[in-house]
């Protein structure tokens, strides 16, 4: 199944969807609007012809304060159809939030928690959104470009071995 066929099927299934093809990434996919993410994901999973039954990963990207946005990249796979698809969603950097896809793919649970932990992106409707890798009392979100490194954590000096 080709990307154009997937797009046509989605657009026929739900009125008012806006999908823009992404050609600069592999596997190819779509840029989708945040308020349409759940609708599109449900259609991709529940449609017998498409049946994207697996969420491989969710990645977050901070585009920087000058840009004002962060991106989420969803990697989907249809095991039975043997095809991959990428969805990109842009969220506001000042108040980054989007609906959780956990009701569609349970595998989203830890991916969403990691994006929250490191980028501060809130996933509305997530049943247990809390830090997953950093301690609960960690200050800030360390993969954001404007993150200010802590000098001490519980009296322990934090050192970073990297060049600026």
PDB file of C-alpha atoms in Angstrom, residues 69-157:
ATOM      1  CA  UNK A  69       7.326  24.690  18.801  1.00  0.00           C
ATOM      2  CA  UNK A  70       8.229  21.137  19.641  1.00  0.00           C
ATOM      3  CA  UNK A  71       7.540  18.125  17.466  1.00  0.00           C
ATOM      4  CA  UNK A  72       6.366  14.661  18.279  1.00  0.00           C
ATOM      5  CA  UNK A  73       7.181  11.899  15.827  1.00  0.00           C
ATOM      6  CA  UNK A  74       5.075   8.730  15.934  1.00  0.00           C
ATOM      7  CA  UNK A  75       6.448   5.613  14.207  1.00  0.00           C
ATOM      8  CA  UNK A  76       3.714   3.135  13.291  1.00  0.00           C
ATOM      9  CA  UNK A  77       3.866  -0.310  11.743  1.00  0.00           C
ATOM     10  CA  UNK A  78       1.324  -2.709  10.301  1.00  0.00           C
ATOM     11  CA  UNK A  79       2.545  -6.215  11.020  1.00  0.00           C
ATOM     12  CA  UNK A  80       0.098  -7.913   8.659  1.00  0.00           C
ATOM     13  CA  UNK A  81       0.616  -5.406   5.808  1.00  0.00           C
ATOM     14  CA  UNK A  82       4.365  -5.025   6.478  1.00  0.00           C
ATOM     15  CA  UNK A  83       4.355  -1.253   6.080  1.00  0.00           C
ATOM     16  CA  UNK A  84       5.677   1.593   8.210  1.00  0.00           C
ATOM     17  CA  UNK A  85       4.275   5.068   8.611  1.00  0.00           C
ATOM     18  CA  UNK A  86       5.453   8.212  10.370  1.00  0.00           C
ATOM     19  CA  UNK A  87       3.185  10.881  11.852  1.00  0.00           C
ATOM     20  CA  UNK A  88       4.565  14.273  12.880  1.00  0.00           C
ATOM     21  CA  UNK A  89       2.685  16.627  15.165  1.00  0.00           C
ATOM     22  CA  UNK A  90       3.764  20.132  16.194  1.00  0.00           C
ATOM     23  CA  UNK A  91       2.895  21.391  19.688  1.00  0.00           C
ATOM     24  CA  UNK A  92       3.232  24.823  21.241  1.00  0.00           C
ATOM     25  CA  UNK A  93       6.519  25.098  23.135  1.00  0.00           C
ATOM     26  CA  UNK A  94       5.157  27.350  25.891  1.00  0.00           C
ATOM     27  CA  UNK A  95       2.352  24.943  26.833  1.00  0.00           C
ATOM     28  CA  UNK A  96       3.189  21.656  25.135  1.00  0.00           C
ATOM     29  CA  UNK A  97       0.283  19.274  25.342  1.00  0.00           C
ATOM     30  CA  UNK A  98      -1.526  16.766  23.179  1.00  0.00           C
ATOM     31  CA  UNK A  99      -3.973  13.906  23.616  1.00  0.00           C
ATOM     32  CA  UNK A 100      -2.542  10.579  24.713  1.00  0.00           C
ATOM     33  CA  UNK A 101      -2.658   7.707  22.238  1.00  0.00           C
ATOM     34  CA  UNK A 102      -2.520   5.146  25.083  1.00  0.00           C
ATOM     35  CA  UNK A 103      -6.186   4.202  24.534  1.00  0.00           C
ATOM     36  CA  UNK A 104      -5.229   3.136  20.994  1.00  0.00           C
ATOM     37  CA  UNK A 105      -1.799   1.579  21.586  1.00  0.00           C
ATOM     38  CA  UNK A 106      -0.844   0.566  25.116  1.00  0.00           C
ATOM     39  CA  UNK A 107       2.821   0.750  24.071  1.00  0.00           C
ATOM     40  CA  UNK A 108       2.491   4.551  24.103  1.00  0.00           C
ATOM     41  CA  UNK A 109       2.514   4.568  27.919  1.00  0.00           C
ATOM     42  CA  UNK A 110       6.267   4.660  28.545  1.00  0.00           C
ATOM     43  CA  UNK A 111       7.034   6.630  25.369  1.00  0.00           C
ATOM     44  CA  UNK A 112       4.701   9.422  26.486  1.00  0.00           C
ATOM     45  CA  UNK A 113       6.122   9.353  30.006  1.00  0.00           C
ATOM     46  CA  UNK A 114       9.644   9.692  28.595  1.00  0.00           C
ATOM     47  CA  UNK A 115       8.618  12.682  26.428  1.00  0.00           C
ATOM     48  CA  UNK A 116       7.054  14.241  29.517  1.00  0.00           C
ATOM     49  CA  UNK A 117      10.129  13.483  31.636  1.00  0.00           C
ATOM     50  CA  UNK A 118      12.659  15.027  29.263  1.00  0.00           C
ATOM     51  CA  UNK A 119      10.651  17.669  27.360  1.00  0.00           C
ATOM     52  CA  UNK A 120       7.703  18.525  29.636  1.00  0.00           C
ATOM     53  CA  UNK A 121       5.082  17.569  27.049  1.00  0.00           C
ATOM     54  CA  UNK A 122       1.752  16.821  28.730  1.00  0.00           C
ATOM     55  CA  UNK A 123      -0.335  13.994  27.311  1.00  0.00           C
ATOM     56  CA  UNK A 124      -3.979  14.675  28.087  1.00  0.00           C
ATOM     57  CA  UNK A 125      -5.829  11.577  29.239  1.00  0.00           C
ATOM     58  CA  UNK A 126      -2.680   9.632  30.132  1.00  0.00           C
ATOM     59  CA  UNK A 127      -3.528   7.509  33.175  1.00  0.00           C
ATOM     60  CA  UNK A 128      -0.150   7.825  34.935  1.00  0.00           C
ATOM     61  CA  UNK A 129       1.836  10.776  33.570  1.00  0.00           C
ATOM     62  CA  UNK A 130       4.876  11.103  35.808  1.00  0.00           C
ATOM     63  CA  UNK A 131       8.615  10.933  35.426  1.00  0.00           C
ATOM     64  CA  UNK A 132       9.952   7.579  34.273  1.00  0.00           C
ATOM     65  CA  UNK A 133      13.769   7.914  34.226  1.00  0.00           C
ATOM     66  CA  UNK A 134      14.564  10.980  36.327  1.00  0.00           C
ATOM     67  CA  UNK A 135      13.804  11.327  40.039  1.00  0.00           C
ATOM     68  CA  UNK A 136      10.381  12.804  40.830  1.00  0.00           C
ATOM     69  CA  UNK A 137      11.920  15.931  42.360  1.00  0.00           C
ATOM     70  CA  UNK A 138      14.167  16.695  39.371  1.00  0.00           C
ATOM     71  CA  UNK A 139      13.879  20.335  38.291  1.00  0.00           C
ATOM     72  CA  UNK A 140      13.072  21.082  34.672  1.00  0.00           C
ATOM     73  CA  UNK A 141      13.173  19.060  31.506  1.00  0.00           C
ATOM     74  CA  UNK A 142      16.770  18.346  30.462  1.00  0.00           C
ATOM     75  CA  UNK A 143      16.319  17.782  26.721  1.00  0.00           C
ATOM     76  CA  UNK A 144      14.751  21.177  26.131  1.00  0.00           C
ATOM     77  CA  UNK A 145      17.146  23.580  24.479  1.00  0.00           C
ATOM     78  CA  UNK A 146      16.587  26.217  27.165  1.00  0.00           C
ATOM     79  CA  UNK A 147      17.262  23.831  30.064  1.00  0.00           C
ATOM     80  CA  UNK A 148      19.474  25.263  32.785  1.00  0.00           C
ATOM     81  CA  UNK A 149      21.588  22.536  34.316  1.00  0.00           C
ATOM     82  CA  UNK A 150      21.315  21.983  38.038  1.00  0.00           C
ATOM     83  CA  UNK A 151      24.528  22.579  39.935  1.00  0.00           C
ATOM     84  CA  UNK A 152      23.571  20.403  42.861  1.00  0.00           C
ATOM     85  CA  UNK A 153      21.051  17.649  43.411  1.00  0.00           C
ATOM     86  CA  UNK A 154      20.423  16.847  47.100  1.00  0.00           C
ATOM     87  CA  UNK A 155      23.816  18.316  47.976  1.00  0.00           C
ATOM     88  CA  UNK A 156      25.668  16.347  45.324  1.00  0.00           C
ATOM     89  CA  UNK A 157      27.556  18.406  42.750  1.00  0.00           C
TER      90      UNK A 157
END
